[in-house]
C-alpha positions as YAML, in Angstrom:
chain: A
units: angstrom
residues:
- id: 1
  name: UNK
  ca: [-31.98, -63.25, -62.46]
- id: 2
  name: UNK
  ca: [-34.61, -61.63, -60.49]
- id: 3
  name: UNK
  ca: [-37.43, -61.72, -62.55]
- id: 4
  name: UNK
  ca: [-38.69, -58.01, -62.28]
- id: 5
  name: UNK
  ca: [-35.19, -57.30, -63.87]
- id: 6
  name: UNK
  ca: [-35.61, -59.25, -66.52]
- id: 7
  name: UNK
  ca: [-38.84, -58.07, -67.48]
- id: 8
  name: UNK
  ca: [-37.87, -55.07, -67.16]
- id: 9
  name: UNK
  ca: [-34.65, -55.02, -69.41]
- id: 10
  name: UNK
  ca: [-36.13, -57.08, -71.82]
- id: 11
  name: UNK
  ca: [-39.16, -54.67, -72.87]
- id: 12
  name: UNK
  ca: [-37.30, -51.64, -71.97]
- id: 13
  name: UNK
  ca: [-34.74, -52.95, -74.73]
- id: 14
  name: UNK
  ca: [-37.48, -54.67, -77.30]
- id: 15
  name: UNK
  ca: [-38.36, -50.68, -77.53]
- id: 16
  name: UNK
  ca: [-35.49, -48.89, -78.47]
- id: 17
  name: UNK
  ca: [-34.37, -51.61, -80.89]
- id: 18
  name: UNK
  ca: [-37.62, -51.89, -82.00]
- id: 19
  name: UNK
  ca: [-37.18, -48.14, -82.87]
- id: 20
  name: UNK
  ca: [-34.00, -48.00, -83.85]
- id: 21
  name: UNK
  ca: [-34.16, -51.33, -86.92]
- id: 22
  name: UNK
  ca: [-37.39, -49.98, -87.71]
- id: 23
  name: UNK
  ca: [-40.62, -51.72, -88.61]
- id: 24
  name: UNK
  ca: [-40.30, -53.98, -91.57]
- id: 25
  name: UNK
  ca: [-43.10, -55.88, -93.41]
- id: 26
  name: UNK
  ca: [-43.58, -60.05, -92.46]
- id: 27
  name: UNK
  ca: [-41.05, -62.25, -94.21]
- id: 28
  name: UNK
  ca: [-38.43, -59.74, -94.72]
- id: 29
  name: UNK
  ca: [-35.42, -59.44, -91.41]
- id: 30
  name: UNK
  ca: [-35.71, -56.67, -88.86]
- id: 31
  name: UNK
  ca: [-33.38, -57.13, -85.92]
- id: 32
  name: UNK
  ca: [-33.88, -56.37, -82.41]
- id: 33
  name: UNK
  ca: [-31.57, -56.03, -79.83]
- id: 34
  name: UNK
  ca: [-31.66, -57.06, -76.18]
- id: 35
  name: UNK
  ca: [-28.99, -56.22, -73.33]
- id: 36
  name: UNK
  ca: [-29.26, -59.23, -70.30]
- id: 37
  name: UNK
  ca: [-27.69, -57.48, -67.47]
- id: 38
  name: UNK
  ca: [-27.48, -61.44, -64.74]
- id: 39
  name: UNK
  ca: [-25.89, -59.06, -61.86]
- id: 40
  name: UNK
  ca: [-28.17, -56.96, -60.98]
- id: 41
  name: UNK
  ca: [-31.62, -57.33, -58.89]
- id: 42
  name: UNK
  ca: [-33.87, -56.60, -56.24]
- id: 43
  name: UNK
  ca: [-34.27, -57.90, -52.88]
- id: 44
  name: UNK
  ca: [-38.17, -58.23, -51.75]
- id: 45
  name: UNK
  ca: [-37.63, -55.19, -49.81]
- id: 46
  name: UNK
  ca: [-36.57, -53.00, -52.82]
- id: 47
  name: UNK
  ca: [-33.09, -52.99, -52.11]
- id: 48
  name: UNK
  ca: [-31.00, -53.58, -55.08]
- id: 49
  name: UNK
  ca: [-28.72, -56.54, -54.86]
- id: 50
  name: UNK
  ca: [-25.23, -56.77, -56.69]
- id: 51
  name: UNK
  ca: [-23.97, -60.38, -57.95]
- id: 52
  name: UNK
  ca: [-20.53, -61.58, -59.55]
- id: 53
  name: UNK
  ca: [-20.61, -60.49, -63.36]
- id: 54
  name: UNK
  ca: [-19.59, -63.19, -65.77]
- id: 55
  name: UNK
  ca: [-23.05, -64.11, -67.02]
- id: 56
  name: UNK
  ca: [-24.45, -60.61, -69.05]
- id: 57
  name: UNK
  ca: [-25.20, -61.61, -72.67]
- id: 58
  name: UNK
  ca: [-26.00, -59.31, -75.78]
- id: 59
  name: UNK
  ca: [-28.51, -61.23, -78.20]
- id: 60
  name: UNK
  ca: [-29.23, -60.04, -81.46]
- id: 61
  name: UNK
  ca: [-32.82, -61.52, -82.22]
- id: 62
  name: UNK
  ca: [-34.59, -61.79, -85.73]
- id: 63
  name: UNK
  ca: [-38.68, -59.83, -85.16]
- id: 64
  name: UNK
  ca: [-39.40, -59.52, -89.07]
- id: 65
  name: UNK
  ca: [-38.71, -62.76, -91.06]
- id: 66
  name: UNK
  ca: [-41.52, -64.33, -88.80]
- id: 67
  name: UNK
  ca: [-42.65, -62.15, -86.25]
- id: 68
  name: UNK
  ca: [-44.92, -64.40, -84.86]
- id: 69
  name: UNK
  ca: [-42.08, -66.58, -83.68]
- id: 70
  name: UNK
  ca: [-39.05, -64.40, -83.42]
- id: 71
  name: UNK
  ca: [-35.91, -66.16, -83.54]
- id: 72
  name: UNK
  ca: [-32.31, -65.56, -81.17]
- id: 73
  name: UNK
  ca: [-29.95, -65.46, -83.87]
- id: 74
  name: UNK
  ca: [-27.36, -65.16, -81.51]
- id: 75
  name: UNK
  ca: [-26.50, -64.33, -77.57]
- id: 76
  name: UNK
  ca: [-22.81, -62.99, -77.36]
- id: 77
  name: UNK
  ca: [-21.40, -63.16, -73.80]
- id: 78
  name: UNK
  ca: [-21.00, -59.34, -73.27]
- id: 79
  name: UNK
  ca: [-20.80, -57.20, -69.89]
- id: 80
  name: UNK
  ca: [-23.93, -54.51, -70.04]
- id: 81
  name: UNK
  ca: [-26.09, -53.27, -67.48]
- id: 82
  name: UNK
  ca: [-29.96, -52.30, -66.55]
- id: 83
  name: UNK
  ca: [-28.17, -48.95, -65.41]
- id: 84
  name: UNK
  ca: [-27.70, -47.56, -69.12]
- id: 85
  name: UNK
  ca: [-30.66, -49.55, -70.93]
- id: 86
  name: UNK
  ca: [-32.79, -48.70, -72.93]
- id: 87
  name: UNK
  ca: [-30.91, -46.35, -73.96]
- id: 88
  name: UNK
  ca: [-27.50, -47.58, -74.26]
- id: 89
  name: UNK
  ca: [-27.84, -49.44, -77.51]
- id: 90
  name: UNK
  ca: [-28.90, -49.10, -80.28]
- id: 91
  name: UNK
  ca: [-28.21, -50.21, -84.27]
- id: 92
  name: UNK
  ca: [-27.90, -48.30, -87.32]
- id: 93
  name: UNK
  ca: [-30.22, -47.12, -89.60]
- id: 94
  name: UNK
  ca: [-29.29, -50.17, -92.62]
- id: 95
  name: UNK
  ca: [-29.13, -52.58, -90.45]
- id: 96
  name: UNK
  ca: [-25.04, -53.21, -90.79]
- id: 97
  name: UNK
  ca: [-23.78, -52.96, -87.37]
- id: 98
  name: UNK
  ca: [-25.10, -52.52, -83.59]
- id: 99
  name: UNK
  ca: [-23.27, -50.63, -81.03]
- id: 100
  name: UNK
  ca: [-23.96, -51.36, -77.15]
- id: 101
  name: UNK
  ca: [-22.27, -49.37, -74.06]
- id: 102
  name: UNK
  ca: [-21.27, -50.60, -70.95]
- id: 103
  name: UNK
  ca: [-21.96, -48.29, -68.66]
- id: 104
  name: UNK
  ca: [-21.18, -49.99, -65.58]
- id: 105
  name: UNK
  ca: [-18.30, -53.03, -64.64]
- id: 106
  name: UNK
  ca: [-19.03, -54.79, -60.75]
- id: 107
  name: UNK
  ca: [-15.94, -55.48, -58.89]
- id: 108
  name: UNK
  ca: [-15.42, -57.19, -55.23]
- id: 109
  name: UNK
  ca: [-13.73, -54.67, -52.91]
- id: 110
  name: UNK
  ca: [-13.28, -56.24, -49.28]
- id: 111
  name: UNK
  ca: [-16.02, -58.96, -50.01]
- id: 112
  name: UNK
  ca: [-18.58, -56.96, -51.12]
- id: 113
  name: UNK
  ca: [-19.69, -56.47, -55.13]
- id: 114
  name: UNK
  ca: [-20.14, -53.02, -56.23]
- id: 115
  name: UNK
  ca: [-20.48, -51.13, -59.58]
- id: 116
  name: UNK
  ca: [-17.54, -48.95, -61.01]
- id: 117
  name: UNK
  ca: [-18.04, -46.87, -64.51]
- id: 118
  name: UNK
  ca: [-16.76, -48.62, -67.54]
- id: 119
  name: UNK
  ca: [-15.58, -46.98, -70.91]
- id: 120
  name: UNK
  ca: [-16.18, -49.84, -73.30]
- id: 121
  name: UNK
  ca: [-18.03, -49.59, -76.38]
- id: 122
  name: UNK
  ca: [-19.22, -53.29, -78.26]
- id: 123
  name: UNK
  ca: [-19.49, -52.69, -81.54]
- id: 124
  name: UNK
  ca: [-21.24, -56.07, -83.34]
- id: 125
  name: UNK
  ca: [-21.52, -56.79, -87.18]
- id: 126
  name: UNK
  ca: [-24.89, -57.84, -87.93]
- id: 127
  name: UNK
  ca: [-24.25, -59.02, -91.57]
- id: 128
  name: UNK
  ca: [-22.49, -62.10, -90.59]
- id: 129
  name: UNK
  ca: [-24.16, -65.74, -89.95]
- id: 130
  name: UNK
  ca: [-24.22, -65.36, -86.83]
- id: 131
  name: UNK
  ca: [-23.65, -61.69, -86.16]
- id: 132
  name: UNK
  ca: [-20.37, -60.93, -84.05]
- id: 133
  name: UNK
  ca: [-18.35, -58.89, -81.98]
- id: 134
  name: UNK
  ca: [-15.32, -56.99, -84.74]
- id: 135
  name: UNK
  ca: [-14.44, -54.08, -82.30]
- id: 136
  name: UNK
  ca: [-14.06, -52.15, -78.40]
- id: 137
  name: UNK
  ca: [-13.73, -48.72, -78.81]
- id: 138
  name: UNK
  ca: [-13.03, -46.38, -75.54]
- id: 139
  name: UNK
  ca: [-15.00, -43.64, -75.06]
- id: 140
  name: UNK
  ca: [-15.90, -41.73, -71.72]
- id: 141
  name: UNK
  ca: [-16.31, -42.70, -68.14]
- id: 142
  name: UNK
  ca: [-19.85, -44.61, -67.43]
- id: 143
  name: UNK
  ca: [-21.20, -44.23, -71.37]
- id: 144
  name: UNK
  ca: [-24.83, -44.66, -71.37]
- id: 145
  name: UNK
  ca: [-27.47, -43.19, -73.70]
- id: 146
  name: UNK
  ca: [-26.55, -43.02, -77.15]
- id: 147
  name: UNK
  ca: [-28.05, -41.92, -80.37]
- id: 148
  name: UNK
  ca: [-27.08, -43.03, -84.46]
- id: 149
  name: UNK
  ca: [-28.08, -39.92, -86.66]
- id: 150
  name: UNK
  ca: [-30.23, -40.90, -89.58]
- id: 151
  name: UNK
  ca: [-27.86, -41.00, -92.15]
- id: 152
  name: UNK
  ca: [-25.34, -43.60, -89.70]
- id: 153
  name: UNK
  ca: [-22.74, -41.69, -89.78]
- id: 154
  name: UNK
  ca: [-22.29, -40.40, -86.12]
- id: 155
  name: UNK
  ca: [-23.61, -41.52, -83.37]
- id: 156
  name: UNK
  ca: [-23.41, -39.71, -79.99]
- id: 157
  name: UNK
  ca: [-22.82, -40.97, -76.14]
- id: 158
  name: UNK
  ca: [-23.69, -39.46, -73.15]
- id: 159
  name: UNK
  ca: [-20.63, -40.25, -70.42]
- id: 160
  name: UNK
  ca: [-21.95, -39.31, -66.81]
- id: 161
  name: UNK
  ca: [-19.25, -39.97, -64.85]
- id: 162
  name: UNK
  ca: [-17.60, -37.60, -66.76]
- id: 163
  name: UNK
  ca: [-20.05, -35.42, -67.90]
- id: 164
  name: UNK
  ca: [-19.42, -35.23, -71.47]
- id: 165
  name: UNK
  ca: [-20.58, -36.20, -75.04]
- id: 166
  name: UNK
  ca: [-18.38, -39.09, -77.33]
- id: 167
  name: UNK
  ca: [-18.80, -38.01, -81.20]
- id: 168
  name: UNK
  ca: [-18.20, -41.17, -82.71]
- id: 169
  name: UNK
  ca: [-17.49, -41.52, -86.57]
- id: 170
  name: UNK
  ca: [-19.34, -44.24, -88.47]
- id: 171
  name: UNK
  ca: [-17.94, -45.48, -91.73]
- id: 172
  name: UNK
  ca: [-18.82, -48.95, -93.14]
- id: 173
  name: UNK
  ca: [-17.60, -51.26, -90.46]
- id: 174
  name: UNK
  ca: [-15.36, -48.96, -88.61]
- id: 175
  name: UNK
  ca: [-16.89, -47.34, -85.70]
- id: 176
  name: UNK
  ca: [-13.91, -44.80, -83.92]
- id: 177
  name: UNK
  ca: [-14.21, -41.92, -81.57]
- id: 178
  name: UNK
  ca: [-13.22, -38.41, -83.04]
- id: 179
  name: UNK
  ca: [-14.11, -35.66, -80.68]
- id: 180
  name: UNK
  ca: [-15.13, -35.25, -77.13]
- id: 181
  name: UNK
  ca: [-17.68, -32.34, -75.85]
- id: 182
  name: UNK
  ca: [-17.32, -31.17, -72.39]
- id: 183
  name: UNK
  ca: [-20.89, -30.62, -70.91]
- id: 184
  name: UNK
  ca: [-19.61, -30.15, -67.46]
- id: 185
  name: UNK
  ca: [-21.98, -32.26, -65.42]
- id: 186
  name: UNK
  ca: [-23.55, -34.87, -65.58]
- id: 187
  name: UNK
  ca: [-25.42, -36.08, -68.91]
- id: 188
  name: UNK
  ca: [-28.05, -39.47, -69.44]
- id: 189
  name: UNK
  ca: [-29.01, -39.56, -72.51]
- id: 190
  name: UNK
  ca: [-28.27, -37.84, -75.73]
- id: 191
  name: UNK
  ca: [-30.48, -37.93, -78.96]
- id: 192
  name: UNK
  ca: [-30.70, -36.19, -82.45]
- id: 193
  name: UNK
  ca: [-32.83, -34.06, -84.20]
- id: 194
  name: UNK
  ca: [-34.83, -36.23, -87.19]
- id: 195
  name: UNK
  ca: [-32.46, -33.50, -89.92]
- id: 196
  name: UNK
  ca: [-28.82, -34.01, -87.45]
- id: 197
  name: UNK
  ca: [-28.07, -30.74, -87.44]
- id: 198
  name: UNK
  ca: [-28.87, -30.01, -83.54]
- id: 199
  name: UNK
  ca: [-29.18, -33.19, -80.35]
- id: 200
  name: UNK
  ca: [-30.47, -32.90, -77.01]
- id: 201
  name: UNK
  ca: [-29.04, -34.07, -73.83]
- id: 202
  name: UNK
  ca: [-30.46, -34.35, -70.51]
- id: 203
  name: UNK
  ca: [-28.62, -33.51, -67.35]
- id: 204
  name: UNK
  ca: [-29.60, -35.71, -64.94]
- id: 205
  name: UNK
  ca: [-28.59, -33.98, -61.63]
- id: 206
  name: UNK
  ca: [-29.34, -30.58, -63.47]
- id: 207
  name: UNK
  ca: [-32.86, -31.07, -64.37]
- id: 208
  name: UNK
  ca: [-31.90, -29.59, -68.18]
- id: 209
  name: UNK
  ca: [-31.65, -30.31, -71.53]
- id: 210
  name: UNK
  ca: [-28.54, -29.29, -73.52]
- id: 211
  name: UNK
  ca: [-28.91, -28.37, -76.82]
- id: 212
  name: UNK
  ca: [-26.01, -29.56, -79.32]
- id: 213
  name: UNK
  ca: [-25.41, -27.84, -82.09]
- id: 214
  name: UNK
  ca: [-23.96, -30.30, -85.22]
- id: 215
  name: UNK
  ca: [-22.54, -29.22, -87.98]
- id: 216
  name: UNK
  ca: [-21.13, -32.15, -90.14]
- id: 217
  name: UNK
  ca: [-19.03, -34.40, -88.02]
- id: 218
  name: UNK
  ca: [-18.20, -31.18, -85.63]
- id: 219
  name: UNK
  ca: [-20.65, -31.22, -82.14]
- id: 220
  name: UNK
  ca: [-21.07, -28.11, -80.36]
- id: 221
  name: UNK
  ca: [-22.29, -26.97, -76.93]
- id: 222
  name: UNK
  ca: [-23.56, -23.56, -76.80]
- id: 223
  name: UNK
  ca: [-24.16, -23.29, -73.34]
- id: 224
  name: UNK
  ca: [-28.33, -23.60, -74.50]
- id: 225
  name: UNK
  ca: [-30.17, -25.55, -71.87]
- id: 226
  name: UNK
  ca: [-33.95, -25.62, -71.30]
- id: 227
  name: UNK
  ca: [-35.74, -26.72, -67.83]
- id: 228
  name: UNK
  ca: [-37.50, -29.72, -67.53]
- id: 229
  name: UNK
  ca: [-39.08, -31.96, -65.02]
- id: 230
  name: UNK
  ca: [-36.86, -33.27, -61.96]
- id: 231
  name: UNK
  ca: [-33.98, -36.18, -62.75]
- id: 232
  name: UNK
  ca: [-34.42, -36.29, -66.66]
- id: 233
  name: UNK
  ca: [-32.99, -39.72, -67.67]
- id: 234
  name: UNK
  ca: [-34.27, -40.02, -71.30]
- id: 235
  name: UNK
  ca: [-35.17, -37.70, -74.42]
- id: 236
  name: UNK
  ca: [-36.71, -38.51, -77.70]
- id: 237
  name: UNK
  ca: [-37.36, -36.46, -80.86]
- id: 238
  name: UNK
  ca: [-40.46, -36.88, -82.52]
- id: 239
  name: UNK
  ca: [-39.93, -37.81, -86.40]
- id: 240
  name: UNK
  ca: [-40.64, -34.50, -87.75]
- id: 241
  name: UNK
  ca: [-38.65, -32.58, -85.28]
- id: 242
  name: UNK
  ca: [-41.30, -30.45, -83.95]
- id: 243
  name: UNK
  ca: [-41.13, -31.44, -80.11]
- id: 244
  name: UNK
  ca: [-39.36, -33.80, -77.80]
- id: 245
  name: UNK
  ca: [-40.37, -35.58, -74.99]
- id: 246
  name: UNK
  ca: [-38.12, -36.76, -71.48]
- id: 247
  name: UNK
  ca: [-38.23, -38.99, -69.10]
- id: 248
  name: UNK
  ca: [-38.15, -37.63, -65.77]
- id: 249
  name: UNK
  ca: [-38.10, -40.06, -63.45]
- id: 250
  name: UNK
  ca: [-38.12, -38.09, -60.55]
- id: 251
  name: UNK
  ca: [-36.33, -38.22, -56.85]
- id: 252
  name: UNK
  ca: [-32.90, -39.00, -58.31]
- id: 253
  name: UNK
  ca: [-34.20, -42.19, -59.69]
- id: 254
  name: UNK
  ca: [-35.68, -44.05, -56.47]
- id: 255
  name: UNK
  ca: [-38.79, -44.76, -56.23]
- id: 256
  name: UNK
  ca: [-41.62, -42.26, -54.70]
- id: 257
  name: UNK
  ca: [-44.58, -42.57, -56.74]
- id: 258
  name: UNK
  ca: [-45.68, -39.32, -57.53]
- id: 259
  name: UNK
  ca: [-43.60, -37.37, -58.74]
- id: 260
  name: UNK
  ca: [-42.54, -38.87, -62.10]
- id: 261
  name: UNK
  ca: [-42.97, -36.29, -65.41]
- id: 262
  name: UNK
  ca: [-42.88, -35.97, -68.88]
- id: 263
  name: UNK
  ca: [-41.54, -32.86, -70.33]
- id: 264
  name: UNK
  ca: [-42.62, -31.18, -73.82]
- id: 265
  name: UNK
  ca: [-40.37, -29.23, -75.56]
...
């Protein structure tokens, strides 16, 4: 794999499951998780270069019990992709499970390797020696940033090839898709408020934020959306609620180099 990819999935990833275990004193396990998307890279002129899938592993890797020598518990051989990342997994709150979206599948059409939107969701039980895969759920078309409310009892996915919002239901081990809310374009990212009673999503062509209203396991869209910087990819909620930041990465995603943002709201 190209290294710039690499590096770039791994810390992108080390983040958000950072984030999402939380940080846990020295001798006591907090897991990380790291999507290793082998298909995807760069040529030395920039241009992105598609290989033959078959090699993308998921590992689940131990950062607390020793974090000066973190350990691979375990690399499952599961499709993901740099496309959705670091957004795109993510694990819940006590630890008990991970769930990971594919966003993208790459398929040979008349000898050339391209990428096609998947629906798959991985859902991985990290309380057993080694952790492993127990379920695929279908969501939406191209799933790709997801959220786990505080409590881990819903979790939210942001489908932009089909420009809506998965609710999915969280209850002990059992991870299963109850409700589906149109957006109408298309949406990167979704995350909740620190309380769950509202989320944010960014519309990526749009240059928006939805807001979500959440009430229980019901998700609503008002038709509330705030302006932001160009392309937002990414949102985050700060821990007491107060503002959120996104990523706006600017000229539909390539690069230019100037023209990058961060929006406050």
């Amino acid at each position: 794999m190209n290294t710039r990819t690499a590096t770039a999935a791994l810390v992108a990833l080390a983040v958000l499951a950072g984030c999402a275990a939380g940080p846990a004193p020295s001798g006591k396990r907090a897991l990380m998780i790291v999507g290793n998307d082998e298909k995807q890279s760069w040529s030395e002129a920039g241009a992105v270069v598609i290989g033959a899938p078959g090699r993308d592993t998921v590992s689940i890797i131990d950062i607390g019990t020793d974090p000066l020598a973190p350990k691979t518990l375990v690399s499952l051989p599961l499709m993901n992709t740099i496309a959705g990342p670091p957004v795109n997994l993510a694990i819940t709150p006590d630890e008990k499970l991970a769930i990971v979206a594919n966003s993208l599948n790459v398929v040979e059409e008349g000898g050339v390797m391209k990428q096609v939107p998947d629906n798959r969701l991985w859902v991985i039980d990290l309380t057993t020696e080694p952790p492993k895969l127990i379920d695929t759920v279908a969501v939406g078309k191209q799933p790709s940033g997801l959220s786990i409310n505080r409590a881990g009892t819903l979790a939210l996915i942001a489908n932009r090839a089909d420009g809506s919002i998965s609710v999915m239901r969280i209850a002990g081990k059992k991870v299963e898709l109850i409700d589906t809310v149109v957006i109408g374009e298309q949406v990167s990212h979704v995350a909740f408020t620190p309380d769950g009673k509202r989320a944010l999503a960014t519309k990526f062509p749009g240059h928006k934020v939805a807001m979500l209203a959440v009430d229980g396991e019901k998700v609503t869209y008002g038709k509330y959306d705030m302006n932001v910087g160009l392309w937002p990819y990414n949102v985050d909620v700060t821990p007491d609620g107060k503002l959120a930041l996104t990523a706006d990465n600017g000229n539909s995603g390539a690069a230019d180099g100037q023209i990058d943002t961060v929006s406050v709201i």
